[in-house]
Short mmCIF file of C-alpha atoms in Angstrom, two decimals:
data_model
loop_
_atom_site.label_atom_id
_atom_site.label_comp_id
_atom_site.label_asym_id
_atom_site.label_seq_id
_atom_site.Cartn_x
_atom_site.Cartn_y
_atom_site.Cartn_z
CA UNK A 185 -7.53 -3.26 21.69
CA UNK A 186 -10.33 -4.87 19.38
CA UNK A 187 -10.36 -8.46 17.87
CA UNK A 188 -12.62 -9.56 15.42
CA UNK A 189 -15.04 -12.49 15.76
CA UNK A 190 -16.17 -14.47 12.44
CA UNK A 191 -18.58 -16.52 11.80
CA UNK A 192 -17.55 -18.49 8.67
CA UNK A 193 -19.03 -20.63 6.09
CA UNK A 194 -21.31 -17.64 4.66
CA UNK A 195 -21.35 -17.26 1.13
CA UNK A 196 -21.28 -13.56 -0.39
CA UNK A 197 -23.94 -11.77 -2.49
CA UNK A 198 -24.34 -8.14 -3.14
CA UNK A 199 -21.88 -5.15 -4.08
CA UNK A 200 -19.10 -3.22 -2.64
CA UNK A 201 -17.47 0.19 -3.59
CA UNK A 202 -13.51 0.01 -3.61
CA UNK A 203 -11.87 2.82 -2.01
CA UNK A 204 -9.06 4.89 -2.42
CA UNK A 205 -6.17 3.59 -2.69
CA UNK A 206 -3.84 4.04 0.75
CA UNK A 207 -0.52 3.69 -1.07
CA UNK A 208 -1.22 6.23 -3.97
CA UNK A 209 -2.58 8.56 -1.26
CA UNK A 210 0.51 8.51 0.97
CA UNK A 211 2.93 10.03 -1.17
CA UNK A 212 0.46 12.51 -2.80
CA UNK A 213 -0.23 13.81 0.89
CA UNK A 214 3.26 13.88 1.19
CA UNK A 215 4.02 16.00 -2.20
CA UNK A 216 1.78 18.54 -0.76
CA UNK A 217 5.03 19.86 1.20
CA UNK A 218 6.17 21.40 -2.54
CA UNK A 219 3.78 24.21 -3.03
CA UNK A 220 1.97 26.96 -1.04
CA UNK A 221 -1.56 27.08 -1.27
CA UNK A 222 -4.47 24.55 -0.95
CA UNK A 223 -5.21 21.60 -1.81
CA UNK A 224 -8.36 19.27 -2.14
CA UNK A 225 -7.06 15.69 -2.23
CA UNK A 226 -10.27 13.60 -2.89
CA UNK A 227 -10.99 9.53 -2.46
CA UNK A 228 -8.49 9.79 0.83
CA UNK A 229 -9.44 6.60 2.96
CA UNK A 230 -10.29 7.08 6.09
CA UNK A 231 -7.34 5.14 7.77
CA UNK A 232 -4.94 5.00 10.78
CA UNK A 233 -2.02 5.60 8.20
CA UNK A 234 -3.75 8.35 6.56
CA UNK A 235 -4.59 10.00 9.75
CA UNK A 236 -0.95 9.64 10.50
CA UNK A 237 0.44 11.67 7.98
CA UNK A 238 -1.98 14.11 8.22
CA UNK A 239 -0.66 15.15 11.63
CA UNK A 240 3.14 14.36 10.33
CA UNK A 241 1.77 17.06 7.71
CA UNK A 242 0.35 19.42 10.33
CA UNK A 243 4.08 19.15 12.35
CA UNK A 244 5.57 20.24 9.12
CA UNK A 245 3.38 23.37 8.88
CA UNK A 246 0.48 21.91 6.56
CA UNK A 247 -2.97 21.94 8.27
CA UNK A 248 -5.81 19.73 7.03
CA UNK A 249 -9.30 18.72 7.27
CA UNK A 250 -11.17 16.13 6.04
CA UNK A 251 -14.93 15.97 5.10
CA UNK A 252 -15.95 12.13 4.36
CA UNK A 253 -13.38 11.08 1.61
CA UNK A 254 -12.09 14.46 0.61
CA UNK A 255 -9.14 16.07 2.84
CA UNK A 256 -8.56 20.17 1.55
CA UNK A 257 -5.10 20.73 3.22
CA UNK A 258 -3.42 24.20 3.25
CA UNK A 259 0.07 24.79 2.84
CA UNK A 260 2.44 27.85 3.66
CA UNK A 261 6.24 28.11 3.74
CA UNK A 262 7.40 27.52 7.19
CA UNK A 263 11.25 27.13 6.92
CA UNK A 264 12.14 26.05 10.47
CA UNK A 265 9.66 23.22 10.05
CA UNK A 266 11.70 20.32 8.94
CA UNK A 267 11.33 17.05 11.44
CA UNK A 268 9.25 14.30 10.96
CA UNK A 269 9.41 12.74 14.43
CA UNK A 270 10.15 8.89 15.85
CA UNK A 271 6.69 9.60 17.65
CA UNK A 272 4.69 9.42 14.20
CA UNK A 273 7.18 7.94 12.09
CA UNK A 274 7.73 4.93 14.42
CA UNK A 275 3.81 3.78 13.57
CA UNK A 276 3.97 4.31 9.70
CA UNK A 277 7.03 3.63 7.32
CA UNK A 278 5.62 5.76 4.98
CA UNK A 279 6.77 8.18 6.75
CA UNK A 280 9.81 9.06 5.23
CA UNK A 281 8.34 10.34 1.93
CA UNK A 282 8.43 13.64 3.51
CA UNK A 283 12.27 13.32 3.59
CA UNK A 284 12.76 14.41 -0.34
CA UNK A 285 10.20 16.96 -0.64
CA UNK A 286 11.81 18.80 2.57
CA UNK A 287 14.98 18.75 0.84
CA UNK A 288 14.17 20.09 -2.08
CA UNK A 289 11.15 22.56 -0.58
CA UNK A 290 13.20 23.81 2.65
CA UNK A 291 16.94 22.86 1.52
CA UNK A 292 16.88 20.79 5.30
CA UNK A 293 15.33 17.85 6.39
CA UNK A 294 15.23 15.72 9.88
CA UNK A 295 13.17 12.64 9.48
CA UNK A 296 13.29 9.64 11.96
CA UNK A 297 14.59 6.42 10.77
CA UNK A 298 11.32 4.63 10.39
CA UNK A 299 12.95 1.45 11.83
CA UNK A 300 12.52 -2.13 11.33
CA UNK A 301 9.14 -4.10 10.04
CA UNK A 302 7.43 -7.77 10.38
CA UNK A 303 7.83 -8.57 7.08
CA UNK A 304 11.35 -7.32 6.17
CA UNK A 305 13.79 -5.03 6.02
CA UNK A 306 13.13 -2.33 4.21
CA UNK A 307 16.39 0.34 4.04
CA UNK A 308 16.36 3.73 3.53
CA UNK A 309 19.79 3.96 2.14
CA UNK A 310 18.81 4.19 -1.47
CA UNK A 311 16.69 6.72 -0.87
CA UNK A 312 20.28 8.68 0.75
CA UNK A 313 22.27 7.41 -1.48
CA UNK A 314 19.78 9.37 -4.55
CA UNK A 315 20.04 12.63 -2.42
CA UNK A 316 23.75 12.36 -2.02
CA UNK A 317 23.93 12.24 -5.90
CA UNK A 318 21.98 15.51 -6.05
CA UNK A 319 23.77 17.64 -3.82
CA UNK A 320 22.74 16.75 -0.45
CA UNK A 321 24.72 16.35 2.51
CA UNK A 322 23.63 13.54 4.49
CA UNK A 323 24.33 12.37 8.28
CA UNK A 324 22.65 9.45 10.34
CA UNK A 325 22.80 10.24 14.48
CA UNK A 326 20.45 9.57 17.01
CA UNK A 327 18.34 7.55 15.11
CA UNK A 328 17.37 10.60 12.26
CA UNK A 329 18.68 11.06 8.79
CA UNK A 330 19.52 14.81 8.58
CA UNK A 331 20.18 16.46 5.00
CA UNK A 332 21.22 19.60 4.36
CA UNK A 333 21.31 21.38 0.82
CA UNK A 334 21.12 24.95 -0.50
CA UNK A 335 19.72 23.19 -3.67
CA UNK A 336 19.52 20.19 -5.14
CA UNK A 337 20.65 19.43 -8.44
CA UNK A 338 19.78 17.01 -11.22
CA UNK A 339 21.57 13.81 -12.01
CA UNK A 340 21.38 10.27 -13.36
CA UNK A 341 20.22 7.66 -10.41
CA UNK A 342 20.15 4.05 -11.06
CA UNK A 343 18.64 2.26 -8.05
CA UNK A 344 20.44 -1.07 -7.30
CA UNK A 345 16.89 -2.45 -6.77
CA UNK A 346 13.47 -1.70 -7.47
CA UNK A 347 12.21 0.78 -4.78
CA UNK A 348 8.95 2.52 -4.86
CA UNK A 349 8.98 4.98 -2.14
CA UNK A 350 12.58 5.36 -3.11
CA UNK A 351 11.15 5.99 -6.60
CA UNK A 352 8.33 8.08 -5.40
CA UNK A 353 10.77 10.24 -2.81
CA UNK A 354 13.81 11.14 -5.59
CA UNK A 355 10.99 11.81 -8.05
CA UNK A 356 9.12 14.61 -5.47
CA UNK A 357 12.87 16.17 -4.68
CA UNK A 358 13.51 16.08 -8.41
CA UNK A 359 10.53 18.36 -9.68
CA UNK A 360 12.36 21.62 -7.68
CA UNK A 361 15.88 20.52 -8.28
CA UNK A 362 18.00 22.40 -10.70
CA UNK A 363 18.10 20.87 -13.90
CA UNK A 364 17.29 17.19 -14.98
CA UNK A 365 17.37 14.26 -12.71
CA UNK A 366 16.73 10.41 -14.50
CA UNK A 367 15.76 7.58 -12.39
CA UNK A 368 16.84 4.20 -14.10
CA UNK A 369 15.66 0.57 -12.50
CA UNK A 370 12.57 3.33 -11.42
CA UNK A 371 8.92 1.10 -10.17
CA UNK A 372 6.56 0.92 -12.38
CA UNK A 373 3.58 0.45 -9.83
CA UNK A 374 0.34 2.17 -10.54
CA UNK A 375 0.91 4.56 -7.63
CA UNK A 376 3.93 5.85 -8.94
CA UNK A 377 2.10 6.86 -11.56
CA UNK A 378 -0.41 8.31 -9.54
CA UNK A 379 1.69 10.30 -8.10
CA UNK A 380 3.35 11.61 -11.27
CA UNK A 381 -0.09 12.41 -12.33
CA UNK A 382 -0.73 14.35 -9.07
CA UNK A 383 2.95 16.23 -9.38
CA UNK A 384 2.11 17.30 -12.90
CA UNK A 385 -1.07 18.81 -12.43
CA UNK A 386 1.12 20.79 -9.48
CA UNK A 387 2.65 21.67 -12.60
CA UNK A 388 6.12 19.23 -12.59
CA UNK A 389 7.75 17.99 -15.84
CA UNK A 390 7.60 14.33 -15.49
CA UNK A 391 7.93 11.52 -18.56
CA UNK A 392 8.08 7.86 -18.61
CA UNK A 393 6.27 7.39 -15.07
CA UNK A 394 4.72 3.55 -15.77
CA UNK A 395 8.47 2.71 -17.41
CA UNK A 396 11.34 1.46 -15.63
CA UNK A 397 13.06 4.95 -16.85
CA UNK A 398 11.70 8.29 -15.40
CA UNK A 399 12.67 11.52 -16.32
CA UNK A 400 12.07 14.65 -14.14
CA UNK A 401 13.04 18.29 -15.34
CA UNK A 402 13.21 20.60 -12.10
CA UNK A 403 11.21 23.79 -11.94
CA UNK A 404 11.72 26.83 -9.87
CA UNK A 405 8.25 26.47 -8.29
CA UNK A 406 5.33 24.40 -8.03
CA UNK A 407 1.38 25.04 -7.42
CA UNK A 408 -1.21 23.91 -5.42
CA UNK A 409 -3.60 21.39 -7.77
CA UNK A 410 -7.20 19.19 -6.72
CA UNK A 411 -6.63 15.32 -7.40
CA UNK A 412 -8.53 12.12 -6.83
CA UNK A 413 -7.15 9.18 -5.62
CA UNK A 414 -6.65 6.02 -7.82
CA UNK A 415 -8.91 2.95 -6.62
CA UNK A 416 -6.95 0.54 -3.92
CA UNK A 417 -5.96 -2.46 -6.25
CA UNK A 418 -5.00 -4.14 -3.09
CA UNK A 419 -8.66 -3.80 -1.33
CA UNK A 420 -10.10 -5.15 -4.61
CA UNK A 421 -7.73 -8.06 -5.06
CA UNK A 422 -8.81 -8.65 -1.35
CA UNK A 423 -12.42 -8.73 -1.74
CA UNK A 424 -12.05 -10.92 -4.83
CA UNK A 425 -10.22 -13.61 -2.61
CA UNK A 426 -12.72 -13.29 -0.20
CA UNK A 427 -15.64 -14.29 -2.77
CA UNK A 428 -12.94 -16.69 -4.37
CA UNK A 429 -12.23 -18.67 -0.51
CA UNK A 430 -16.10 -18.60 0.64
CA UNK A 431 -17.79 -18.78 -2.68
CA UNK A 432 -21.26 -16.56 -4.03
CA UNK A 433 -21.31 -13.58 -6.21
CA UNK A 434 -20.41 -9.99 -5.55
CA UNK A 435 -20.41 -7.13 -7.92
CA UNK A 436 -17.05 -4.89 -7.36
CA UNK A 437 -17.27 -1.33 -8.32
CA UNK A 438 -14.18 1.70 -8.58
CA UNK A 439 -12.02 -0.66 -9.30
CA UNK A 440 -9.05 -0.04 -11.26
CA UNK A 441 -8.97 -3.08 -13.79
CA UNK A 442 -6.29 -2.00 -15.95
CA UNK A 443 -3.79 -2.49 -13.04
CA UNK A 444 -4.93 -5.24 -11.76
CA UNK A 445 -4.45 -7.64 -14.88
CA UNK A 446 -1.98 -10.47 -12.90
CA UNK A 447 -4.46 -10.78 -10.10
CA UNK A 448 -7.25 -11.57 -12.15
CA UNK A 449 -5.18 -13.69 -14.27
CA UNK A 450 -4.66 -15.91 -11.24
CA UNK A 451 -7.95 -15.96 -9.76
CA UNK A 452 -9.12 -16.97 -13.18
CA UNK A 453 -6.43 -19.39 -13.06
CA UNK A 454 -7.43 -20.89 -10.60
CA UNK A 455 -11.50 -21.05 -11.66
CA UNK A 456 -13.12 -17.97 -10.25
CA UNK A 457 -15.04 -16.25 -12.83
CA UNK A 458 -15.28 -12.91 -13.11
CA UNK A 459 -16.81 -10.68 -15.17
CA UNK A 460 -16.03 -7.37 -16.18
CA UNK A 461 -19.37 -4.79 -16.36
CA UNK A 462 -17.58 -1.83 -17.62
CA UNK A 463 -14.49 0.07 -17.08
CA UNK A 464 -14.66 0.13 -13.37
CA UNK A 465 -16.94 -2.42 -12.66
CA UNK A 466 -16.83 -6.28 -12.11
CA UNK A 467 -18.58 -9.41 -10.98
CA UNK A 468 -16.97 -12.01 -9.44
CA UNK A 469 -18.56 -15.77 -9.05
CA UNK A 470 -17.21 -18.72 -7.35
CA UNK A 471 -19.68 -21.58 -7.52
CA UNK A 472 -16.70 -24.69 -7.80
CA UNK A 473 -14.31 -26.11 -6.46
CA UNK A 474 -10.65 -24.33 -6.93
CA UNK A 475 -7.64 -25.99 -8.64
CA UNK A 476 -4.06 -24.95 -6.84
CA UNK A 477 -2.22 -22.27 -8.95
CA UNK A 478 1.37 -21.18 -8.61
CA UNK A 479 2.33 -17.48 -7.83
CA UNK A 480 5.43 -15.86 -7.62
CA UNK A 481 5.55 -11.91 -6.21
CA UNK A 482 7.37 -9.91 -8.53
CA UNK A 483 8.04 -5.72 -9.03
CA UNK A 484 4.80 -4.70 -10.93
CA UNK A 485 3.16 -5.16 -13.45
CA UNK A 486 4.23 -8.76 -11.84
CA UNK A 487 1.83 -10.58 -8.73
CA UNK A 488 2.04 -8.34 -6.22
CA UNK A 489 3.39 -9.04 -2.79
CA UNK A 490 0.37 -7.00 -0.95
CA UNK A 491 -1.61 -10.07 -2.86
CA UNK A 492 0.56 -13.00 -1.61
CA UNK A 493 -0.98 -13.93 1.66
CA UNK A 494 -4.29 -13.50 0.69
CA UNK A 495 -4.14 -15.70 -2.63
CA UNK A 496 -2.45 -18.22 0.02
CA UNK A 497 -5.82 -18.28 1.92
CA UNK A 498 -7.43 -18.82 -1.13
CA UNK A 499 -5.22 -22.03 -2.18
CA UNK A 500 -5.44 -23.54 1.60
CA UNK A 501 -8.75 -25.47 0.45
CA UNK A 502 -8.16 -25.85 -3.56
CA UNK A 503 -8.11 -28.60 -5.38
CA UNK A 504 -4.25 -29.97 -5.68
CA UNK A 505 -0.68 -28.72 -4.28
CA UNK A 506 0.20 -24.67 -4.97
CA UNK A 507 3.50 -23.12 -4.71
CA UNK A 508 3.39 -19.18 -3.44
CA UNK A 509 7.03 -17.95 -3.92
CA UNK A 510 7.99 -14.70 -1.75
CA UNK A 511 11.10 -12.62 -3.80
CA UNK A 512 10.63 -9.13 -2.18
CA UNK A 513 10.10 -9.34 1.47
CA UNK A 514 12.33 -11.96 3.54
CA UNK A 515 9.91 -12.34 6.47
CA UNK A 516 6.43 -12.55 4.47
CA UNK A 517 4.93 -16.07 5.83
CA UNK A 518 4.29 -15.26 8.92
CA UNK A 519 0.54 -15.84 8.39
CA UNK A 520 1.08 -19.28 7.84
CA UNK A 521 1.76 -20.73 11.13
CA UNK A 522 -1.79 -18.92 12.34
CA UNK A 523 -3.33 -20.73 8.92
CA UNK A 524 -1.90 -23.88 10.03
CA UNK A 525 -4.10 -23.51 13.53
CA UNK A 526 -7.30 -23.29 11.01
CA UNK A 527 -6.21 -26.66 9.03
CA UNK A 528 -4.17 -25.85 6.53
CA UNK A 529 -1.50 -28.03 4.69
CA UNK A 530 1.55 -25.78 4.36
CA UNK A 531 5.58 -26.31 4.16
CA UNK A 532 7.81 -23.86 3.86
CA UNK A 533 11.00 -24.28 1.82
CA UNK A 534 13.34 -21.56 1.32
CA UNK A 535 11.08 -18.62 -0.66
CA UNK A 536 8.31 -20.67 -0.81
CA UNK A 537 5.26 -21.79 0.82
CA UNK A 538 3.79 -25.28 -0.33
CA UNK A 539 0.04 -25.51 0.19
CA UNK A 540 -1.36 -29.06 0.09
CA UNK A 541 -5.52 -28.49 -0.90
CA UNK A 542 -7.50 -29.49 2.24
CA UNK A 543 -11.04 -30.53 2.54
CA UNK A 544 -12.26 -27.66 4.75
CA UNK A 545 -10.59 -25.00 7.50
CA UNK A 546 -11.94 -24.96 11.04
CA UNK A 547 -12.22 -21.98 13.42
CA UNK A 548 -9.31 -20.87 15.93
CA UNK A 549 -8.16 -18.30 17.87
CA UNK A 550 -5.52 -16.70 14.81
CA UNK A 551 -3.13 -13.32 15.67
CA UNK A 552 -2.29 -11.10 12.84
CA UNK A 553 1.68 -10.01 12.07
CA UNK A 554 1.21 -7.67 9.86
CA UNK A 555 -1.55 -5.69 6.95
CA UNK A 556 -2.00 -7.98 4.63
CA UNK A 557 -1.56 -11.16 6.60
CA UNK A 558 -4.82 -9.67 9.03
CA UNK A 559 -6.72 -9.91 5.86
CA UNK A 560 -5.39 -13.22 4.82
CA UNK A 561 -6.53 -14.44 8.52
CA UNK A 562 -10.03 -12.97 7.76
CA UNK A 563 -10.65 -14.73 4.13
CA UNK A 564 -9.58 -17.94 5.81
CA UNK A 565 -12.24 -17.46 8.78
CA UNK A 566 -14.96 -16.99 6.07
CA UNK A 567 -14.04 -20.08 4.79
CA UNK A 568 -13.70 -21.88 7.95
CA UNK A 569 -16.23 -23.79 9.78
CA UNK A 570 -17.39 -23.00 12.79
CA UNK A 571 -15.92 -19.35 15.02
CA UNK A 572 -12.44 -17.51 14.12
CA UNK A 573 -11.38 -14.58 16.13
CA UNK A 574 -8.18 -12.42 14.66
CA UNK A 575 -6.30 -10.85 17.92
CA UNK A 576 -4.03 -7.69 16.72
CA UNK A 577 -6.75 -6.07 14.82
CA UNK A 578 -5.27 -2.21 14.10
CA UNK A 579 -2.89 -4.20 11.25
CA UNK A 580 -6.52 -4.35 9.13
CA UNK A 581 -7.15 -0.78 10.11
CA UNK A 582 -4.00 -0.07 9.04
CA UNK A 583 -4.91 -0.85 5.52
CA UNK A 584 -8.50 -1.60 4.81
CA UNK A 585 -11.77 1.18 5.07
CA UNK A 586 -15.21 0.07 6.60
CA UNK A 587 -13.44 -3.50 5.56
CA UNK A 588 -15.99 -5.28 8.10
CA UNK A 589 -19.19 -3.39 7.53
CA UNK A 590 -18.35 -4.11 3.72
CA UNK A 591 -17.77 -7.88 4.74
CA UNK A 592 -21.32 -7.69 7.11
CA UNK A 593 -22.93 -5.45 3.73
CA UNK A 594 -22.46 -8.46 1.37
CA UNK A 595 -23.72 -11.42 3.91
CA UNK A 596 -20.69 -12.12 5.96
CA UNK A 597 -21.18 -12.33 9.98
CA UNK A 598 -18.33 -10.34 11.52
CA UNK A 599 -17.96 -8.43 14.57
CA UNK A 600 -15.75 -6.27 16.62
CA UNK A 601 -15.33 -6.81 20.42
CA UNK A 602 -12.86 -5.89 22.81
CA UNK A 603 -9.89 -7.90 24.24
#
C-alpha cells in the first residue's frame, strides 16, 4: 500500500490539462450494455474505478481495451449474462448502474448490493422502487437485488429525493422501455447530461436532461455511437484549491467552465482571482491573503459536495471564521479530525463545520477516509510547513489521474513510497 510524502510550502506555477471526468464516464460505460456493436468512448481516465467497470463490463459480456484515454469496447447480446458480482461491486458503488440497463437490455438483472460507504448512506431503494413502477419484479436475498421483467414499461417517477445514479439508472432502462417514462425531482448535474448526450447519439429520445423534469420515450433498439467524455469539474475545482491554499499561478486547461459557475463564485469569494482565457481555459492567481467564506453543499447547479472538503482546506488558514454546511452526505467531516493534526481551528456543530482562520498548518502524519477528503489532506500539506504524509492513498486513485505528477509538473514536491 503507497502513502504519499509532501513537502509543503511550494507555491505553484505552470499549467495542467483536466481530465475526463470519472463520474460522467461511469454511467456512459455502463449504457454501453444497451446496444450491440462497438464503441469508442474517448477522454476515459485512467482510474481504479474505471478499470473496475471495465471488467464488471467484461463479466457482463462487453470486452474492452483501452489505448491512452480512449477505451473502444465491443458489445454482443449475451442473455445469460446478468450479475454484477459483490467481488467488483463491493470496491465501487457505481456499480449498480448496470442494474437498469440489464433490465431493460436482458429483461433480468442480479447486481450485488453495493453496501455501505464512509461518508453516508447511500440506498438503492429508489432506484427499485423506479423499476417496480415500470414493470419489474424485484427481490432482495443474499445480499443481491434480482429483477425480473419481460419488458419494462413507461411511467411517471417522482424521486422522493434528488438521486443521480438513481436519475442516471431509470433514465438508461427508460430509452428501451415501452412507451414514455418521466422522471420528476430528476438531478440536474452536468453528468446527467452527459449521459443523455451519450444515450442520444445511441439514438434514445431524451428531453429536459439539465431540468429537474426528464422525459424519455422508449425505443425498440438502440446503436452503438463514439463519445467524449465531459472535463472532471471535480479535478478542476481541486486544482483551483490547491493554487487557492498554497498560493502562485497556474493556467487550467479542458475545463468545463460553464458547470463550474458556484465553485468559482466561491473561490472568487473568497479572493482568488481567476481568469478565464477562453472557453476551456483559465488562470488562476492567489497572491493574498484569503477572507473566510460560507458554503453550503446543495443538488447542482448548487456547491457541490465532491467540493466541500477541499474548499475546507482552503478556509483552514483564511482570514476570519467560515461556516461549511454538509446537507447531502451524513458522515462527510471526517477529514477534519486529520486537519485538526495539521493546525487547524475547526468545531463541528450539527451539519456544519466552523473553521476559525489560523496563521499557518504544520506537517503530520494525516490518513485519508474517503476520495475527496485524500485530496483535501493533500491541499492542506501544500500549505503546511514542514513534511505531511497521507496513509490510505488508493482513495486519491480512486478519483484523481496522474494527480501527483500534475502536482510535481506545476512545482509541488510530492512523492509516493511504500508503507
Amino acid at each position: 500500500m503507497d502513502k504519499l510524502v509532501i513537502d509543503g510550502g511550494r507555491p505553484l506555477k505552470g499549467s495542467i490539462r483536466i481530465s475526463g471526468a470519472k463520474n460522467a464516464a461511469l454511467p456512459i460505460l455502463a449504457a454501453v450494455i444497451l446496444a450491440d456493436g462497438e464503441f469508442k468512448i474517448s477522454e476515459a481516465p485512467e482510474l481504479v474505478d474505471i478499470n473496475t467497470m471495465l471488467k464488471l463490463l467484461n463479466e457482463l459480456g462487453i470486452s474492452s481495451k483501452r489505448d491512452g484515454r480512449t477505451v473502444t469496447l465491443k458489445s454482443k447480446f449475451e442473455p445469460e449474462k446478468i450479475e454484477a458480482p459483490y467481488e467488483l461491486v463491493k470496491t465501487m458503488r457505481a456499480s449498480v448502474l448496470t442494474l437498469g440497463p440489464l433490465v431493460a437490455r436482458k429483461g433480468r438483472a442480479r447486481v450485488s448490493l453495493p453496501g455501505g460507504c464512509a461518508i453516508g448512506e447511500r440506498p438503492v431503494d429508489l432506484h427499485l422502487k423506479a423499476l417496480e413502477a415500470m414493470g419489474a419484479e424485484i427481490k432482495v436475498e443474499h445480499g443481491y437485488v434480482e429483477a425480473v421483467c419481460e419488458r419494462l414499461k413507461g411511467a411517471e417517477i417522482t424521486f422522493d429525493i434528488v438521486t443521480v445514479t438513481g436519475t442516471e439508472n431509470i433514465m438508461m432502462a427508460a430509452t428501451l422501455a415501452e412507451g414514455e417514462t418521466v422522471l420528476r425531482n430528476a438531478a440536474q448535474e452536468p453528468e446527467v447530461v452527459d449521459l443523455a448526450r451519450f444515450l442520444k447519439k445511441m439514438g434514445a429520445d431524451i428531453e429536459g436532461e439539465g431540468t429537474k423534469e426528464i422525459r424519455i420515450k422508449g425505443m425498440n433498439s438502440l446503436n452503438s455511437a463514439d463519445y467524449i467524455v465531459m472535463p472532471d469539474r471535480i479535478e478542476a475545482g481541486t486544482f483551483l484549491c490547491c493554487v487557492a491554499g498554497v498560493g502562485g499561478e497556474v493556467e487550467l486547461t479542458n475545463v468545463p467552465l460553464l458547470q463550474m459557475r458556484t465553485t468559482l463564485e466561491k473561490l472568487k469569494e473568497s479572493g482568488v482571482k481567476i481568469e478565464k482565457i477562453n472557453d476551456t481555459t483559465l488562470k488562476v492567481i492567489k497572491n493574498k491573503p484569503l477572507s473566510a467564506t460560507d458554503i453550503t453543499t446543495l443538488p447542482y447547479p448548487g456547491f457541490p459536495t465532491d467540493m466541500q472538503a477541499q474548499f475546507m482546506a482552503v478556509m483552514a488558514c483564511s482570514e476570519g471564521v467560515s461556516v461549511a454546511t454538509e446537507t447531502i452526505f451524513e458522515n462527510r467531516f471526517m477529514h477534519v479530525a486529520e486537519l485538526k493534526r495539521m493546525g487547524a481551528d475547526i468545531k463541528l456543530k450539527d451539519k456544519s463545520a466552523i473553521i476559525k482562520g489560523v496563521a499557518k498548518l504544520t506537517g503530520a502524519p494525516v490518513m485519508a477516509s474517503d476520495l475527496r477528503a485524500s485530496a483535501s489532506l493533500v491541499i492542506a500539506a501544500l500549505m503546511a510547513e514542514g513534511e505531511t504524509t497521507v496513509s490510505r492513498l488508493y482513495h486519491l486513485d480512486r478519483g484523481y489521474e496522474n494527480f501527483v505528477d500534475k502536482l510535481n509538473g506545476v512545482g509541488a514536491k510530492l512523492k509516493r513510497v511504500k508503507e
